Every structure is written in C-alpha cells, then in structure tokens.
Amino acid sequence: WHDIGADMDSSVFGFVVRDDDLFIGGSFNTAGGESIRRIVRYNISSGTWHSLGNVLSGTVRALAFSGENLYVGGDFWPISSKQLRSIARYDLNTGSWHSLGYGLYGMVSSLSVIGDNLYLGGRFTQADGKVVNNVARYNLTDESWHAVGEGVNDFVITLAVSEDDLFLGGSFTLAGSTEALRVARYDLETETQQSVASGLGNAVSHPIHAMAVKGDDIFIVGEFTHIGGKPFNHIARYNKPTDSWHSLGNGVNGDVFD
C-alpha cells in the first residue's frame, strides 16, 4: 500500500480512472492539503491534486465518463447560478460545468453510460420536471430526459449493463406494478421489464449494494442472506442464459457495500 497524500477531511463515495487521472467524489472539503470541495482530480504520474472549480455543495456519489465529459451524480446543489441539482456535466476540454436541464430532485447513487444515453439510479421522483421513479435516462445527443419504464418504488443503489439489459439493484420491491424484490432487469432494446430468475420469484431478501458484469454473469453483493428462500450470504452470481442464481461457496459473514 502507498499513501497518495489525500488528507481528506470527510468521506469518499465514488471514483473513476481516466488515462493518468483519478477523479474522486464525496463529501470532503479538503484534498491533498488544499481547500478542494466535493470533487477532485488526482494526477497519478505527478502525484498532484487539482480542483474542478469548487462549484458544488452537498455530496458527490457517482461518476461516469462519456468522451471528454465527466458526469457527476449525488445529492448536491450549486454554489454558482447554474442548475447543478444532483447531476452535472464537467467538460474536460474547457474546464467548465454544465447543467442537465433543471437537474434532479433527490439523490443520484449510480451512473452508467450506454451509447448515447446516460442512465441514473437513486432516490428521486422528478428529472427536469418530468416524473421518473428512482431510475431515469438522459439522452446525450438531444439533451432530453426520459423515464425508464414505470421505474421502481424505492431506492436504486446500483446499476449494471449486460448487452441489451440494464440491471437495477437496491432496496425496492416493485418495478412498476410487478414484484421485483431488490433486483430488476430492463431490456433496453424493447424498453420492457424482464424477469430475473422467475423460478425464485425475484426474491433477494435484503438490499443489493453493488453489481459487476463478466460475460454472461452478473455478480451482486449487499446485505442479503437469502435469494428465493435459499441461503446466499451477501454475494451471488446470476447467469443470464440459464436464468439462475448461483452461490460463491459459503459467501461472506457480513454485509458487502462495494
């Protein structure tokens, strides 16, 4: 392990690497011994810290890149006059911040860029004045907001993309009017909700905190101890071709958050 001289005074909730830079978001007010608020760039080669303008107040929770644009999500509001409510775009070329319409009313916890679309998960009900339920889509080309189906009824903590499917994990129990206990699957091509291991009734016992995709498998971690009444201790693997859940040995003996 090596100290990078972060010297942050509060929590980090998200980070992303691009080329030789590490972008970090959280609730901190200092980084690298300097007054840098909520989001910072760390150059890996030079070991130097750089501010992105100190324009946000609140908490940064999720980061994602599309081209030369860094999308930043969380539960924050602007210090400047820009409408940077819980979601914002930072242009790496110009070093400037931009709003996405009037932003979101609530909290963004996860971001995923798929082609020309930015998907957002969290706890919110409106995006740019449109009704969305805890998951939303922002078209990067025409800069418009869209609902993702009927959304879900509670917190979306994490998102994952596998080919044409968007997987949602969190603490929700319904996707639209259909039971979806903590996990849901949305077909991006047909724009319809699909089942996840319907034989087990989509029944993840407690919240999912993170997802990762490898090939045809989606790995989930969180607070859960059972899926469909069978023991799965805080980690599990879902296989898409067989539509089935699989354990990873005996799992782990405590909650997993990332």
mmCIF file of C-alpha atoms in Angstrom:
data_model
loop_
_atom_site.group_PDB
_atom_site.id
_atom_site.type_symbol
_atom_site.label_atom_id
_atom_site.label_comp_id
_atom_site.label_asym_id
_atom_site.label_seq_id
_atom_site.Cartn_x
_atom_site.Cartn_y
_atom_site.Cartn_z
ATOM 1 C CA TRP A 1 0.000 0.000 0.000
ATOM 2 C CA HIS A 2 1.120 3.547 -0.738
ATOM 3 C CA ASP A 3 -0.044 6.880 0.672
ATOM 4 C CA ILE A 4 -1.101 9.327 -2.061
ATOM 5 C CA GLY A 5 -1.317 12.263 0.338
ATOM 6 C CA ALA A 6 -5.089 12.610 0.107
ATOM 7 C CA ASP A 7 -5.501 14.209 3.553
ATOM 8 C CA MET A 8 -9.289 14.364 3.065
ATOM 9 C CA ASP A 9 -11.447 15.572 5.931
ATOM 10 C CA SER A 10 -14.538 13.502 5.102
ATOM 11 C CA SER A 11 -15.894 10.534 3.124
ATOM 12 C CA VAL A 12 -15.275 9.366 -0.454
ATOM 13 C CA PHE A 13 -18.257 7.758 -2.204
ATOM 14 C CA GLY A 14 -17.137 7.334 -5.797
ATOM 15 C CA PHE A 15 -14.141 7.431 -8.118
ATOM 16 C CA VAL A 16 -13.259 6.779 -11.736
ATOM 17 C CA VAL A 17 -9.944 6.474 -13.599
ATOM 18 C CA ARG A 18 -9.317 8.112 -16.966
ATOM 19 C CA ASP A 19 -5.876 7.810 -18.568
ATOM 20 C CA ASP A 20 -3.424 9.150 -15.971
ATOM 21 C CA ASP A 21 -6.033 10.835 -13.766
ATOM 22 C CA LEU A 22 -8.127 9.632 -10.862
ATOM 23 C CA PHE A 23 -11.363 11.578 -10.282
ATOM 24 C CA ILE A 24 -12.759 11.302 -6.752
ATOM 25 C CA GLY A 25 -16.119 12.413 -5.370
ATOM 26 C CA GLY A 26 -17.507 12.610 -1.841
ATOM 27 C CA SER A 27 -18.391 14.977 0.984
ATOM 28 C CA PHE A 28 -14.881 16.320 1.670
ATOM 29 C CA ASN A 29 -13.746 19.951 1.843
ATOM 30 C CA THR A 30 -10.007 19.330 1.594
ATOM 31 C CA ALA A 31 -7.827 17.117 -0.607
ATOM 32 C CA GLY A 32 -4.060 16.979 -0.834
ATOM 33 C CA GLY A 33 -3.846 19.582 1.911
ATOM 34 C CA GLU A 34 -5.769 22.140 -0.158
ATOM 35 C CA SER A 35 -9.290 23.547 0.013
ATOM 36 C CA ILE A 36 -10.995 21.386 -2.626
ATOM 37 C CA ARG A 37 -14.705 20.725 -2.267
ATOM 38 C CA ARG A 38 -16.625 17.521 -3.115
ATOM 39 C CA ILE A 39 -14.759 16.505 -6.288
ATOM 40 C CA VAL A 40 -11.071 16.434 -7.176
ATOM 41 C CA ARG A 41 -8.680 15.235 -9.865
ATOM 42 C CA TYR A 42 -5.502 13.397 -8.825
ATOM 43 C CA ASN A 43 -2.747 13.005 -11.426
ATOM 44 C CA ILE A 44 -1.227 9.579 -10.880
ATOM 45 C CA SER A 45 2.166 10.313 -12.502
ATOM 46 C CA SER A 46 2.895 13.654 -10.826
ATOM 47 C CA GLY A 47 1.097 12.913 -7.553
ATOM 48 C CA THR A 48 -0.625 16.299 -7.680
ATOM 49 C CA TRP A 49 -4.163 17.315 -6.702
ATOM 50 C CA HIS A 50 -6.335 19.613 -8.809
ATOM 51 C CA SER A 51 -9.639 21.378 -8.137
ATOM 52 C CA LEU A 52 -12.537 21.223 -10.596
ATOM 53 C CA GLY A 53 -13.745 24.653 -9.601
ATOM 54 C CA ASN A 54 -15.297 24.162 -6.143
ATOM 55 C CA VAL A 55 -18.791 24.791 -7.522
ATOM 56 C CA LEU A 56 -20.697 22.049 -5.672
ATOM 57 C CA SER A 57 -22.131 21.855 -2.172
ATOM 58 C CA GLY A 58 -23.559 18.618 -0.758
ATOM 59 C CA THR A 59 -22.237 15.152 -1.633
ATOM 60 C CA VAL A 60 -20.907 13.591 -4.851
ATOM 61 C CA ARG A 61 -21.760 9.873 -5.028
ATOM 62 C CA ALA A 62 -21.267 8.666 -8.620
ATOM 63 C CA LEU A 63 -19.013 9.444 -11.598
ATOM 64 C CA ALA A 64 -19.075 8.312 -15.242
ATOM 65 C CA PHE A 65 -17.349 9.359 -18.461
ATOM 66 C CA SER A 66 -18.635 9.820 -21.992
ATOM 67 C CA GLY A 67 -15.948 11.122 -24.316
ATOM 68 C CA GLU A 68 -14.479 14.313 -22.883
ATOM 69 C CA ASN A 69 -17.374 14.785 -20.485
ATOM 70 C CA LEU A 70 -17.448 13.705 -16.849
ATOM 71 C CA TYR A 71 -20.951 13.157 -15.469
ATOM 72 C CA VAL A 72 -21.290 13.705 -11.742
ATOM 73 C CA GLY A 73 -24.206 12.497 -9.612
ATOM 74 C CA GLY A 74 -25.103 12.801 -5.947
ATOM 75 C CA ASP A 75 -27.207 14.951 -3.663
ATOM 76 C CA PHE A 76 -25.715 18.366 -4.258
ATOM 77 C CA TRP A 77 -26.708 21.832 -5.305
ATOM 78 C CA PRO A 78 -24.766 24.644 -6.978
ATOM 79 C CA ILE A 79 -22.867 27.411 -5.304
ATOM 80 C CA SER A 80 -22.981 29.312 -8.605
ATOM 81 C CA SER A 81 -26.108 30.252 -10.559
ATOM 82 C CA LYS A 82 -26.012 27.072 -12.677
ATOM 83 C CA GLN A 83 -28.801 24.488 -12.226
ATOM 84 C CA LEU A 84 -26.475 21.748 -10.993
ATOM 85 C CA ARG A 85 -29.024 19.813 -8.925
ATOM 86 C CA SER A 86 -27.818 16.289 -8.109
ATOM 87 C CA ILE A 87 -26.475 15.747 -11.663
ATOM 88 C CA ALA A 88 -23.973 17.784 -13.671
ATOM 89 C CA ARG A 89 -21.557 17.602 -16.588
ATOM 90 C CA TYR A 90 -17.930 18.693 -16.436
ATOM 91 C CA ASP A 91 -16.188 19.388 -19.765
ATOM 92 C CA LEU A 92 -12.557 18.302 -19.566
ATOM 93 C CA ASN A 93 -11.564 20.399 -22.573
ATOM 94 C CA THR A 94 -12.910 23.712 -21.309
ATOM 95 C CA GLY A 95 -12.848 23.047 -17.552
ATOM 96 C CA SER A 96 -16.454 24.232 -17.322
ATOM 97 C CA TRP A 97 -19.568 22.925 -15.571
ATOM 98 C CA HIS A 98 -22.915 22.442 -17.314
ATOM 99 C CA SER A 99 -26.417 21.598 -16.138
ATOM 100 C CA LEU A 100 -28.622 18.792 -17.481
ATOM 101 C CA GLY A 101 -31.817 20.783 -17.809
ATOM 102 C CA TYR A 102 -33.053 21.685 -14.336
ATOM 103 C CA GLY A 103 -31.424 18.612 -12.850
ATOM 104 C CA LEU A 104 -32.952 16.101 -10.453
ATOM 105 C CA TYR A 105 -34.958 16.447 -7.277
ATOM 106 C CA GLY A 106 -33.401 13.850 -4.976
ATOM 107 C CA MET A 107 -30.217 11.797 -4.842
ATOM 108 C CA VAL A 108 -28.238 10.004 -7.571
ATOM 109 C CA SER A 109 -26.277 6.980 -6.374
ATOM 110 C CA SER A 110 -25.283 5.270 -9.636
ATOM 111 C CA LEU A 111 -24.490 6.286 -13.238
ATOM 112 C CA SER A 112 -23.986 4.212 -16.370
ATOM 113 C CA VAL A 113 -23.294 5.436 -19.923
ATOM 114 C CA ILE A 114 -24.591 3.232 -22.739
ATOM 115 C CA GLY A 115 -24.046 4.627 -26.223
ATOM 116 C CA ASP A 116 -25.819 7.989 -26.429
ATOM 117 C CA ASN A 117 -27.656 7.518 -23.143
ATOM 118 C CA LEU A 118 -26.825 8.175 -19.508
ATOM 119 C CA TYR A 119 -28.752 6.016 -17.035
ATOM 120 C CA LEU A 120 -29.186 7.191 -13.476
ATOM 121 C CA GLY A 121 -30.291 5.326 -10.385
ATOM 122 C CA GLY A 122 -31.011 6.694 -6.931
ATOM 123 C CA ARG A 123 -33.833 8.106 -4.865
ATOM 124 C CA PHE A 124 -35.726 10.734 -6.891
ATOM 125 C CA THR A 125 -39.123 11.338 -8.450
ATOM 126 C CA GLN A 126 -38.532 14.124 -10.989
ATOM 127 C CA ALA A 127 -35.958 14.877 -13.661
ATOM 128 C CA ASP A 128 -36.136 18.272 -15.349
ATOM 129 C CA GLY A 129 -39.777 18.470 -14.265
ATOM 130 C CA LYS A 130 -40.696 15.023 -15.668
ATOM 131 C CA VAL A 131 -41.968 12.235 -13.433
ATOM 132 C CA VAL A 132 -39.419 9.422 -13.043
ATOM 133 C CA ASN A 133 -39.306 6.875 -10.259
ATOM 134 C CA ASN A 134 -35.783 6.295 -8.940
ATOM 135 C CA VAL A 135 -34.319 5.445 -12.360
ATOM 136 C CA ALA A 136 -34.040 7.716 -15.404
ATOM 137 C CA ARG A 137 -32.448 8.051 -18.843
ATOM 138 C CA TYR A 138 -30.808 11.190 -20.224
ATOM 139 C CA ASN A 139 -30.156 11.311 -23.973
ATOM 140 C CA LEU A 140 -26.713 12.834 -24.513
ATOM 141 C CA THR A 141 -27.450 13.804 -28.123
ATOM 142 C CA ASP A 142 -30.697 15.757 -27.838
ATOM 143 C CA GLU A 143 -30.254 16.513 -24.117
ATOM 144 C CA SER A 144 -33.673 15.187 -23.120
ATOM 145 C CA TRP A 145 -34.899 13.320 -20.031
ATOM 146 C CA HIS A 146 -36.912 10.084 -20.155
ATOM 147 C CA ALA A 147 -38.472 7.627 -17.718
ATOM 148 C CA VAL A 148 -37.232 4.024 -17.691
ATOM 149 C CA GLY A 149 -40.470 2.074 -17.857
ATOM 150 C CA GLU A 150 -42.538 2.839 -14.779
ATOM 151 C CA GLY A 151 -39.450 2.902 -12.603
ATOM 152 C CA VAL A 152 -39.302 1.264 -9.174
ATOM 153 C CA ASN A 153 -40.852 2.111 -5.816
ATOM 154 C CA ASP A 154 -37.729 2.707 -3.732
ATOM 155 C CA PHE A 155 -34.000 3.336 -3.700
ATOM 156 C CA VAL A 156 -31.884 2.178 -6.686
ATOM 157 C CA ILE A 157 -28.386 1.818 -5.249
ATOM 158 C CA THR A 158 -26.541 0.290 -8.193
ATOM 159 C CA LEU A 159 -26.797 -0.230 -11.966
ATOM 160 C CA ALA A 160 -25.109 -2.719 -14.280
ATOM 161 C CA VAL A 161 -25.281 -3.247 -18.046
ATOM 162 C CA SER A 162 -25.078 -6.622 -19.782
ATOM 163 C CA GLU A 163 -25.515 -6.392 -23.555
ATOM 164 C CA ASP A 164 -29.066 -5.053 -24.080
ATOM 165 C CA ASP A 165 -30.095 -5.403 -20.449
ATOM 166 C CA LEU A 166 -29.973 -2.839 -17.667
ATOM 167 C CA PHE A 167 -29.913 -4.432 -14.197
ATOM 168 C CA LEU A 168 -31.034 -2.468 -11.149
ATOM 169 C CA GLY A 169 -30.200 -3.340 -7.566
ATOM 170 C CA GLY A 170 -31.310 -1.669 -4.360
ATOM 171 C CA SER A 171 -33.987 -1.743 -1.676
ATOM 172 C CA PHE A 172 -37.091 -1.558 -3.918
ATOM 173 C CA THR A 173 -39.841 -4.193 -4.007
ATOM 174 C CA LEU A 174 -41.790 -3.232 -7.137
ATOM 175 C CA ALA A 175 -40.842 -2.432 -10.731
ATOM 176 C CA GLY A 176 -43.922 -0.644 -11.963
ATOM 177 C CA SER A 177 -46.710 -2.788 -10.517
ATOM 178 C CA THR A 178 -44.724 -6.045 -10.734
ATOM 179 C CA GLU A 179 -42.979 -7.580 -7.741
ATOM 180 C CA ALA A 180 -39.208 -7.198 -8.005
ATOM 181 C CA LEU A 181 -37.573 -7.725 -4.641
ATOM 182 C CA ARG A 182 -34.323 -5.760 -4.674
ATOM 183 C CA VAL A 183 -33.382 -6.670 -8.284
ATOM 184 C CA ALA A 184 -34.903 -5.754 -11.653
ATOM 185 C CA ARG A 185 -33.986 -6.186 -15.315
ATOM 186 C CA TYR A 186 -34.909 -3.797 -18.120
ATOM 187 C CA ASP A 187 -34.497 -4.657 -21.811
ATOM 188 C CA LEU A 188 -33.001 -1.575 -23.464
ATOM 189 C CA GLU A 189 -33.927 -2.665 -26.984
ATOM 190 C CA THR A 190 -37.607 -3.444 -26.386
ATOM 191 C CA GLU A 191 -37.912 -0.996 -23.461
ATOM 192 C CA THR A 192 -39.670 -3.601 -21.361
ATOM 193 C CA GLN A 193 -39.128 -5.102 -17.934
ATOM 194 C CA GLN A 194 -37.884 -8.699 -17.896
ATOM 195 C CA SER A 195 -37.869 -11.271 -15.097
ATOM 196 C CA VAL A 196 -34.763 -12.222 -13.136
ATOM 197 C CA ALA A 197 -34.728 -15.940 -12.248
ATOM 198 C CA SER A 198 -38.514 -16.072 -12.193
ATOM 199 C CA GLY A 199 -38.429 -19.504 -10.585
ATOM 200 C CA LEU A 200 -37.029 -17.870 -7.455
ATOM 201 C CA GLY A 201 -39.574 -15.071 -7.555
ATOM 202 C CA ASN A 202 -37.040 -12.211 -7.806
ATOM 203 C CA ALA A 203 -36.756 -12.617 -4.039
ATOM 204 C CA VAL A 204 -33.490 -11.133 -2.788
ATOM 205 C CA SER A 205 -34.009 -10.866 0.967
ATOM 206 C CA HIS A 206 -32.226 -7.556 1.685
ATOM 207 C CA PRO A 207 -30.716 -4.618 -0.257
ATOM 208 C CA ILE A 208 -28.158 -5.032 -3.045
ATOM 209 C CA HIS A 209 -25.307 -2.512 -2.893
ATOM 210 C CA ALA A 210 -23.149 -3.262 -5.939
ATOM 211 C CA MET A 211 -23.183 -5.204 -9.211
ATOM 212 C CA ALA A 212 -20.484 -6.271 -11.669
ATOM 213 C CA VAL A 213 -20.736 -7.969 -15.069
ATOM 214 C CA LYS A 214 -18.414 -10.594 -16.518
ATOM 215 C CA GLY A 215 -19.571 -12.280 -19.707
ATOM 216 C CA ASP A 216 -22.999 -13.813 -19.123
ATOM 217 C CA ASP A 217 -22.747 -13.454 -15.348
ATOM 218 C CA ILE A 218 -23.908 -10.637 -13.081
ATOM 219 C CA PHE A 219 -22.357 -10.632 -9.619
ATOM 220 C CA ILE A 220 -24.208 -8.933 -6.782
ATOM 221 C CA VAL A 221 -23.191 -8.046 -3.236
ATOM 222 C CA GLY A 222 -25.056 -6.474 -0.348
ATOM 223 C CA GLU A 223 -26.914 -7.104 2.889
ATOM 224 C CA PHE A 224 -28.900 -10.147 1.716
ATOM 225 C CA THR A 225 -28.686 -13.628 3.238
ATOM 226 C CA HIS A 226 -31.228 -15.459 1.043
ATOM 227 C CA ILE A 227 -32.464 -15.463 -2.559
ATOM 228 C CA GLY A 228 -35.740 -17.246 -3.201
ATOM 229 C CA GLY A 229 -35.582 -18.722 0.275
ATOM 230 C CA LYS A 230 -32.185 -20.335 -0.331
ATOM 231 C CA PRO A 231 -29.052 -19.216 1.551
ATOM 232 C CA PHE A 232 -26.811 -16.741 -0.286
ATOM 233 C CA ASN A 233 -24.552 -14.929 2.151
ATOM 234 C CA HIS A 234 -24.048 -11.376 0.857
ATOM 235 C CA ILE A 235 -22.695 -12.379 -2.565
ATOM 236 C CA ALA A 236 -24.229 -14.245 -5.521
ATOM 237 C CA ARG A 237 -23.899 -14.842 -9.262
ATOM 238 C CA TYR A 238 -26.771 -14.617 -11.724
ATOM 239 C CA ASN A 239 -26.324 -16.409 -15.059
ATOM 240 C CA LYS A 240 -28.364 -14.906 -17.908
ATOM 241 C CA PRO A 241 -28.521 -17.880 -20.353
ATOM 242 C CA THR A 242 -29.803 -20.252 -17.661
ATOM 243 C CA ASP A 243 -31.784 -17.569 -15.764
ATOM 244 C CA SER A 244 -30.435 -18.932 -12.493
ATOM 245 C CA TRP A 245 -28.702 -17.862 -9.270
ATOM 246 C CA HIS A 246 -25.504 -19.496 -8.008
ATOM 247 C CA SER A 247 -23.641 -19.220 -4.715
ATOM 248 C CA LEU A 248 -19.940 -18.461 -4.360
ATOM 249 C CA GLY A 249 -19.032 -21.095 -1.801
ATOM 250 C CA ASN A 250 -20.398 -20.119 1.597
ATOM 251 C CA GLY A 251 -20.301 -16.414 0.787
ATOM 252 C CA VAL A 252 -19.094 -13.967 3.447
ATOM 253 C CA ASN A 253 -20.195 -13.376 7.034
ATOM 254 C CA GLY A 254 -21.044 -9.694 6.829
ATOM 255 C CA ASP A 255 -22.553 -7.007 4.630
ATOM 256 C CA VAL A 256 -20.682 -6.037 1.429
ATOM 257 C CA PHE A 257 -21.048 -2.485 0.114
ATOM 258 C CA ASP A 258 -18.856 -2.420 -2.992
#
